[in-house]
Coordinates of C-alpha atoms in Angstrom, one line a residue:
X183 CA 0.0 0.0 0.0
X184 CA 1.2 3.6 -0.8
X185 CA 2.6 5.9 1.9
X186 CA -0.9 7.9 3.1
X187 CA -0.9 11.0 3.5
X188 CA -1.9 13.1 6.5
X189 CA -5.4 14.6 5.5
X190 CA -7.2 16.8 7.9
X191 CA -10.9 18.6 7.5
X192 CA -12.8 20.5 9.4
X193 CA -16.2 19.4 11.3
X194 CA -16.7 22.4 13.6
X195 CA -13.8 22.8 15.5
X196 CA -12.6 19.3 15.3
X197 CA -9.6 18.1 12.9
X198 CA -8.9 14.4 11.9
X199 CA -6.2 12.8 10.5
X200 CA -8.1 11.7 7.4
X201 CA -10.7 12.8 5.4
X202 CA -13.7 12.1 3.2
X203 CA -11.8 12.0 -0.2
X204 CA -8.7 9.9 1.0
X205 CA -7.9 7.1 -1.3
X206 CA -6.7 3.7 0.1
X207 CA -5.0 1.2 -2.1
X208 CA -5.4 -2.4 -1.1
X209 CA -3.9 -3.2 2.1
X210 CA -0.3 -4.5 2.6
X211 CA -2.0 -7.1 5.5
X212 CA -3.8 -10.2 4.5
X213 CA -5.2 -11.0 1.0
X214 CA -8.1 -9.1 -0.6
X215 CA -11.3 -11.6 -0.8
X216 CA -12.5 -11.1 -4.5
X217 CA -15.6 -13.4 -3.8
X218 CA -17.5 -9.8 -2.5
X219 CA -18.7 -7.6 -4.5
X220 CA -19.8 -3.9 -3.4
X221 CA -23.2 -3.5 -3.3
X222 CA -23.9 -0.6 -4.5
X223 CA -22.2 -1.6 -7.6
X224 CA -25.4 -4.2 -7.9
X225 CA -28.0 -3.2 -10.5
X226 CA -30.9 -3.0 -8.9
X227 CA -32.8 -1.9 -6.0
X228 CA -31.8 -4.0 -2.3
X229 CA -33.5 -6.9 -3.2
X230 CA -31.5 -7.5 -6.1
X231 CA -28.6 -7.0 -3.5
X232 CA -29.9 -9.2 -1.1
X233 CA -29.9 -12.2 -4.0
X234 CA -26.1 -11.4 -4.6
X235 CA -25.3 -11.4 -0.7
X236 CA -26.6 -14.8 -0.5
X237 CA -25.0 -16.2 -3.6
X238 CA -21.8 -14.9 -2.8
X239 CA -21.8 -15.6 1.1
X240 CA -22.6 -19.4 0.1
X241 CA -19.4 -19.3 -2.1
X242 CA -17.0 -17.9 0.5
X243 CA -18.2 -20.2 2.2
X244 CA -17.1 -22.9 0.4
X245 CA -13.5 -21.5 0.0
X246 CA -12.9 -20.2 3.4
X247 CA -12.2 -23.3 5.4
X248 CA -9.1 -23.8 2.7
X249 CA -7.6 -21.1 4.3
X250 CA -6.6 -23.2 7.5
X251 CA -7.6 -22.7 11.2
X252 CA -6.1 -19.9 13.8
X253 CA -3.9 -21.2 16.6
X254 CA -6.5 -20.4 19.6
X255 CA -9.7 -18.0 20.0
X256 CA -10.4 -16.9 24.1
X257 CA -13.3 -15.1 24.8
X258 CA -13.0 -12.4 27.4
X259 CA -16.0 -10.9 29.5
X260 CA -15.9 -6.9 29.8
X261 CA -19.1 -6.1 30.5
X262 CA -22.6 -6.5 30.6
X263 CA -25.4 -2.9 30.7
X264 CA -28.7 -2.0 30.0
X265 CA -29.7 -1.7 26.2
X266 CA -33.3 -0.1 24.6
X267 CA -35.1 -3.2 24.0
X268 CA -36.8 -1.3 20.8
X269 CA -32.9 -1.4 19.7
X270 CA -31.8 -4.2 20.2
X271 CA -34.9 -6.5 19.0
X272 CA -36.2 -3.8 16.2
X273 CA -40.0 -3.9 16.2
X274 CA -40.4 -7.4 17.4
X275 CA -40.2 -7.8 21.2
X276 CA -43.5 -8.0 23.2
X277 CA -41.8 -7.7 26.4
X278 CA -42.7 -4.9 28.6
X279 CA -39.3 -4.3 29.8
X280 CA -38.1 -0.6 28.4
X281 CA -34.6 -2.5 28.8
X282 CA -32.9 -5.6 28.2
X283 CA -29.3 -6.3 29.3
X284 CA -25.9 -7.3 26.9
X285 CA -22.6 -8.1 27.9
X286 CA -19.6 -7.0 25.3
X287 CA -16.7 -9.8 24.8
X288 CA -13.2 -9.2 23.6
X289 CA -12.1 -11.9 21.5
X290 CA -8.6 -13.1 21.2
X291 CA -7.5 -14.6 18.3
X292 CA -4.1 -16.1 17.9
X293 CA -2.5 -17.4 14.5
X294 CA 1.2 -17.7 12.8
X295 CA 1.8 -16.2 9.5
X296 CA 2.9 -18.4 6.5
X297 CA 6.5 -17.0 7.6
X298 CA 5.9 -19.0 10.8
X299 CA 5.5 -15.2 12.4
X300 CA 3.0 -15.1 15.2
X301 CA 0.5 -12.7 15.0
X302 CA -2.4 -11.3 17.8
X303 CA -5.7 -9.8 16.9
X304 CA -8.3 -8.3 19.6
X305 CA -11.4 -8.1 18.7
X306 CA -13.9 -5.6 20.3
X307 CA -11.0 -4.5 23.1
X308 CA -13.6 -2.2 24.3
X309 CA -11.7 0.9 26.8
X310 CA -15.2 0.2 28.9
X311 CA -14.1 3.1 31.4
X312 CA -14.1 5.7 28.4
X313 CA -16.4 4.3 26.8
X314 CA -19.5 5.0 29.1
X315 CA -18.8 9.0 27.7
X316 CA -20.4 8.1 24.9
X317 CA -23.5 10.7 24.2
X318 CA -25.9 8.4 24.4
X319 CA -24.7 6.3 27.5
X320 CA -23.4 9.1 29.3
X321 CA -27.1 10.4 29.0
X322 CA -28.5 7.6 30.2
X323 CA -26.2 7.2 33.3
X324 CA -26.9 11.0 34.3
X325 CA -30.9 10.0 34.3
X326 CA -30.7 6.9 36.3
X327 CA -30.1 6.7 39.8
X328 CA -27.1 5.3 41.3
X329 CA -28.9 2.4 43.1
X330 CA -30.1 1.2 40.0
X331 CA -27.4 1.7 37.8
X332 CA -25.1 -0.9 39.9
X333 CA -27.7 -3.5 39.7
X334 CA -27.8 -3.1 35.7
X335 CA -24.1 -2.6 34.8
X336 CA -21.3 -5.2 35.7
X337 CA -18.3 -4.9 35.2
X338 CA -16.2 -8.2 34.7
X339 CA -12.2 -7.7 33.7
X340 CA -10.7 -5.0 31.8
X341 CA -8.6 -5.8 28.5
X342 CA -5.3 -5.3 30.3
X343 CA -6.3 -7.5 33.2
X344 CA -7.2 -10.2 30.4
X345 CA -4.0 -10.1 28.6
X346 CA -2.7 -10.1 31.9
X347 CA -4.2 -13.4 32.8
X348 CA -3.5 -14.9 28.9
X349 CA 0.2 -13.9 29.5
X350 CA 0.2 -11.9 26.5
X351 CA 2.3 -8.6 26.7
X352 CA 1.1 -5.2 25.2
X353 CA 3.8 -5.2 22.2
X354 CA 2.5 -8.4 21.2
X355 CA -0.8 -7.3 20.1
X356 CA -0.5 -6.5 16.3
X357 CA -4.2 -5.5 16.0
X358 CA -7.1 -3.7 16.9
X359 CA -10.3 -4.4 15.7
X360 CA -13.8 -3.9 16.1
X361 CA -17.1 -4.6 14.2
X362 CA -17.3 -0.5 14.0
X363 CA -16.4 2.4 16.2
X364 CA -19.5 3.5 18.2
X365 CA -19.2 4.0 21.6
X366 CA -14.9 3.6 21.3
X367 CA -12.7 6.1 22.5
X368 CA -9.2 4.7 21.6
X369 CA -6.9 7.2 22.6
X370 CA -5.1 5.1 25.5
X371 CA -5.0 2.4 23.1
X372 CA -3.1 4.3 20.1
X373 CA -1.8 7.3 21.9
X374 CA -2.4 10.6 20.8
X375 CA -0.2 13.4 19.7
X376 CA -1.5 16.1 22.0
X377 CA -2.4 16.7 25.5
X378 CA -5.5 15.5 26.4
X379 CA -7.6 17.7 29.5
X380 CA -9.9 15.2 30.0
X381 CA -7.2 12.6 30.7
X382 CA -4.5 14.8 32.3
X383 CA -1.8 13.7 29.8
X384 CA -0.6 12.9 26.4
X385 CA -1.4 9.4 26.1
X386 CA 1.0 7.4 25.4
X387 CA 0.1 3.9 23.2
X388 CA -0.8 1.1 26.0
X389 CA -0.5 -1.1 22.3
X390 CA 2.7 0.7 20.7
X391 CA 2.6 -2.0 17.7
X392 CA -1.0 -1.9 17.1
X393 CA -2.5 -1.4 13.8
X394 CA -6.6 -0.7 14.0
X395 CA -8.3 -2.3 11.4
X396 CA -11.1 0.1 9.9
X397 CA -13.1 0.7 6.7
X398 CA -12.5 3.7 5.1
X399 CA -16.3 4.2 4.8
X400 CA -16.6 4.4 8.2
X401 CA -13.5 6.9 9.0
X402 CA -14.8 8.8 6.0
X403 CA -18.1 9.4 7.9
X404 CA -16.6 10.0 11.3
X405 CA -14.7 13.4 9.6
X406 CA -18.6 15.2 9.6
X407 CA -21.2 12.7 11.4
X408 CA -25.2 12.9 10.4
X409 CA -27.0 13.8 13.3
X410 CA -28.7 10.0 13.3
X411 CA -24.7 9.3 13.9
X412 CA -23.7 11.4 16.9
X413 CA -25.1 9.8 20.1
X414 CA -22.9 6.6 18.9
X415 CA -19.6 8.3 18.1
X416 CA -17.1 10.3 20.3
X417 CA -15.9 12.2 17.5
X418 CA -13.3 14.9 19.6
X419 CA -11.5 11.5 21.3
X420 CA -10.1 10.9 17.6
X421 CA -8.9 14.8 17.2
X422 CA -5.5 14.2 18.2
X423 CA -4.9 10.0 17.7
X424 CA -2.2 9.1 14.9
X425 CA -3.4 8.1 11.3
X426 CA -0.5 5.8 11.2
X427 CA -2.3 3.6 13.9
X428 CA -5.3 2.7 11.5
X429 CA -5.0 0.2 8.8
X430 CA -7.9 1.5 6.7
X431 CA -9.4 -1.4 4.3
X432 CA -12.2 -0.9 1.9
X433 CA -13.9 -4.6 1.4
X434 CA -13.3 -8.0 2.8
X435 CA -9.7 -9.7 3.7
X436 CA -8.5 -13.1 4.7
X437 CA -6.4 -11.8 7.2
X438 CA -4.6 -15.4 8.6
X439 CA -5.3 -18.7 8.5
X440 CA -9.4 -18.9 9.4
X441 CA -9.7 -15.5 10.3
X442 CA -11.1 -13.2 7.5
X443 CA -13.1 -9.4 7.5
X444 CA -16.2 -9.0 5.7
X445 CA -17.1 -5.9 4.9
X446 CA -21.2 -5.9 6.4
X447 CA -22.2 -2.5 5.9
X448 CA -25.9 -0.8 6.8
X449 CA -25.3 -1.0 10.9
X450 CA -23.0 2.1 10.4
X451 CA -21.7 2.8 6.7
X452 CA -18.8 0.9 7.2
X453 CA -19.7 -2.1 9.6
X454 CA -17.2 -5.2 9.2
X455 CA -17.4 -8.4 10.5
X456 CA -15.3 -11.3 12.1
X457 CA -15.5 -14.9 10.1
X458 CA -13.3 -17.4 11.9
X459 CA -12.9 -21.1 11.1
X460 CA -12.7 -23.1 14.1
X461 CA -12.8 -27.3 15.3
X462 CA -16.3 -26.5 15.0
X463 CA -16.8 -24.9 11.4
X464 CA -17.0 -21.2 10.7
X465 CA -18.5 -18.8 13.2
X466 CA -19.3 -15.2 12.6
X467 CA -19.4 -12.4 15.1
X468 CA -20.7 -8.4 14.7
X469 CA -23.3 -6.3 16.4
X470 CA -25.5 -6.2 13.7
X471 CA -27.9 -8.4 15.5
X472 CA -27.9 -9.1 19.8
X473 CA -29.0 -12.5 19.9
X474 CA -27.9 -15.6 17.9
X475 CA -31.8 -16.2 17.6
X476 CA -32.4 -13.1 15.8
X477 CA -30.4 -14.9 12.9
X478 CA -34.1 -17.9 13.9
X479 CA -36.5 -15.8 15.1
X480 CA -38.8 -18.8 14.4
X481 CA -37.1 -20.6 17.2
X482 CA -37.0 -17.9 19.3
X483 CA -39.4 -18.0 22.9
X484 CA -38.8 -14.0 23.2
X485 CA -41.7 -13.2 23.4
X486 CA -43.1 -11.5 19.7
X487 CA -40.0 -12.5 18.1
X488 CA -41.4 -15.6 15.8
X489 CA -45.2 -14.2 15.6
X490 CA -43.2 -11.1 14.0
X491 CA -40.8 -12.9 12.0
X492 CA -43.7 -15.2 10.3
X493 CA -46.3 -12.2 10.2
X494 CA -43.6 -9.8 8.2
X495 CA -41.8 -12.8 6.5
X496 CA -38.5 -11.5 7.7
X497 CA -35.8 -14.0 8.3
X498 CA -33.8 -11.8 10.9
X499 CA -34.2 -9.2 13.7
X500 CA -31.8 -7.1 13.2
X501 CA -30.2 -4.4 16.1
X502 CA -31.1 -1.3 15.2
X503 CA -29.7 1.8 17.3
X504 CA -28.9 3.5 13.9
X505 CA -31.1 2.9 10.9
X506 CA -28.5 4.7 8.4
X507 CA -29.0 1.7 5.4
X508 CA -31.4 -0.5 7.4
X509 CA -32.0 -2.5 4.1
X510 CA -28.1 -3.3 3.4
X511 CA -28.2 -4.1 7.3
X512 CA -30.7 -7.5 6.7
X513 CA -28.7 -8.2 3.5
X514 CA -25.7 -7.8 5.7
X515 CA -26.9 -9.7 8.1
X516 CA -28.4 -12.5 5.7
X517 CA -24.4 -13.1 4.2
X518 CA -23.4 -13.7 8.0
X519 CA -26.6 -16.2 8.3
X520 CA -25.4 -17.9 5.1
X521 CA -21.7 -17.9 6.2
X522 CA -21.9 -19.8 9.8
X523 CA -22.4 -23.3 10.6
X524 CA -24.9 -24.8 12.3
X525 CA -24.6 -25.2 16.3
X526 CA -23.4 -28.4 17.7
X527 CA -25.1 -27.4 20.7
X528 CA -28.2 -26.8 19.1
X529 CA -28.5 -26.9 15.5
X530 CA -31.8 -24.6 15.8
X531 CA -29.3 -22.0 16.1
X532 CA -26.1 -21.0 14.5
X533 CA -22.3 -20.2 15.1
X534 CA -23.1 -16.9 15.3
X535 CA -21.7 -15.0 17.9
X536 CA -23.0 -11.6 19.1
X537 CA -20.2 -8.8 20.1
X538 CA -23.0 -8.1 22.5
X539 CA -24.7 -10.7 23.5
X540 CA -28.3 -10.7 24.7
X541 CA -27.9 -11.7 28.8
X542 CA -31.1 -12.3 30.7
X543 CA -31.6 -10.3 34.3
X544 CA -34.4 -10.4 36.6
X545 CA -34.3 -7.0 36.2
X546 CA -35.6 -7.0 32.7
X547 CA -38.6 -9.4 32.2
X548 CA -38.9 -11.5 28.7
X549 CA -36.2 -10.4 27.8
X550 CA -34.1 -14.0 28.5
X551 CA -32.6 -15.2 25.4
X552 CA -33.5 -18.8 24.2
X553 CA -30.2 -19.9 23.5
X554 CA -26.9 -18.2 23.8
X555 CA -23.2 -18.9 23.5
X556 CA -21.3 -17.5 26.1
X557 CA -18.1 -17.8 24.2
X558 CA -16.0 -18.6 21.5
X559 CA -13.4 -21.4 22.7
X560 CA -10.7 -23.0 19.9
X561 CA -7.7 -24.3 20.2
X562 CA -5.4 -24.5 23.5
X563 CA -6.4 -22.1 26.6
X564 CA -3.7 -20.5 28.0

């Protein structure tokens, strides 16, 4: 990939290292996947795209397990908090509870180059401390009491006490990755380059040899956010962090051995997901839906969830906080349903794994998922 250049544009008084009419080449890390086409290059209206998702999921699927295995997957609890249950089960829950409850998982995915170099990816590191700034969140936390705020949020390790536990220094990490960038504030991740009031310092990068992995589209339309966008983002958090520590791709990559980004946009512009093969076929993991029965709904015991599904003839329930594409989010989510395997646990439901994953609480009635994961476990734990 060519040297980028440093870009910077305005969006009221904030400046960003990039900007909307940057130009990325194909990235230097991984190998392109060629299988996906972008769809907006489809002629056609979405359900014309939706046909092509479909087709071309079910042949990526076929090629993908030729790409091998990753050494080991560990899934690592950060935390679990209240979520609109209008978001996260769009139209379709009959529950009266206002809320429902998620927890967000870091994955860590270990694999070795063809070179025989090891390599470390952490997906959805989520800086939970900072990220509870985020508008909506923070607005949230300033209307609830205290009392009931420490029954609905728990906290379960932070990222450095994981990698802590997994013996796994902070140089080691080579990257950064989520399934997009609301709610993250990355700045003690990747440093920044100026004094920060907020923090009291000039962070320096807890993850010096980091590289985040990002779509362009979605950098591109955190420069000047839509006002649908803004209680997601923290926008002045990426003011001062250094371009060189994004790795901005625009599609899908095989990026080891099993472990591949899709490009799944319609959540946010440019939404991405995880595809790993594992000992127990190819799982898939985003936000784009909550709860692996959202991918079933006609399994589902939430209450409304298969009455809806079968009433509307929709095959998914998709998680809708922002409805920026909400068409190319179901044909997104439609070449994840295609992509994973079955469950050997229940083959009802598939290897699809929610980056926040619907977690019953008594606090939050029929709102208790039918079937969950937990975690994503392959390969030896350290």
């Amino acid at each position: 990939m060519s040297s980028k250049p440093t870009l910077w544009i305005l969006e009221s008084d904030m400046r960003f290292p990039w900007g909307t009419s940057d130009v990325v080449d194909p990235p230097t890390v991984g190998t392109r996947i060629d299988t996906f086409t972008d769809p907006a290059r489809v002629e056609g209206g979405p359900g014309a795209r939706l046909q092509v998702a479909r087709r071309q999921a079910q042949a990526f699927r076929r090629e993908f397990p030729g790409t091998g295995t990753p050494d080991s997957i560990t899934t690592c609890d950060l935390v679990t908090l209240p979520y609109p249950t209008r978001f996260g089960l769009f139209r379709a829950s009959r529950s009266l509870a206002p809320f429902l409850s998620i927890t967000n998982r870091m994955l860590v995915i270990r694999w070795r180059d063809s070179d025989g170099r090891r390599r470390i990816l952490l997906f959805e590191p989520s800086d939970v401390e900072l990220g509870r700034y985020t508008p909506y969140f923070d607005n949230l936390s300033q209307h609830t009491p205290a009392v009931i705020e420490r029954r609905m949020v728990r906290e379960h390790g932070t990222v450095l006490d994981h990698l802590s536990r997994l013996g796994i220094a902070r140089e080691e990490v080579d990257y950064l990755m989520f399934d997009h960038l609301h709610t993250q504030d990355l700045r003690r991740w990747i440093g920044t380059t100026a004094h920060q009031d907020d923090l009291g310092t000039t962070p320096t990068a807890i993850f010096p040899n980091a590289k985040v992995i990002v779509q362009q589209d979605e950098l591109a339309a955190m420069a000047e956010l839509h006002p649908l966008q803004k209680p997601w983002y923290q926008p002045a958090t990426y003011r001062a962090v250094p371009a060189e520590a994004f790795l901005p791709i625009d599609g899908s990559i095989v990026l080891g051995p099993g472990v591949a980004v899709v490009k799944t946009p319609g959540h946010v512009f440019g939404n991405q997901s995880l595809v790993v093969n594992t000992a127990t076929g190819i799982w898939v993991s985003s936000e784009n839906v909550i709860a692996t029965e959202a991918l079933t709904p006609e399994h589902s015991r939430l209450p409304g969830l298969a009455r809806w599904a079968r009433q509307w003839q929709q095959e998914i329930v998709l998680n809708a906080n922002t409805i920026e594409t909400t068409a190319d989010q179901y044909n997104s989510i439609i070449l994840e349903k295609t992509l994973a395997d079955r469950s050997q646990s229940d083959s009802r439901f598939l290897q699809f794994f929610p980056s926040s994953e619907l977690t019953g609480m008594w606090t939050n009635p029929g709102t208790r998922p039918t079937f969950s994961h937990g975690h994503i476990t392959h390969g030896p734990q350290l």
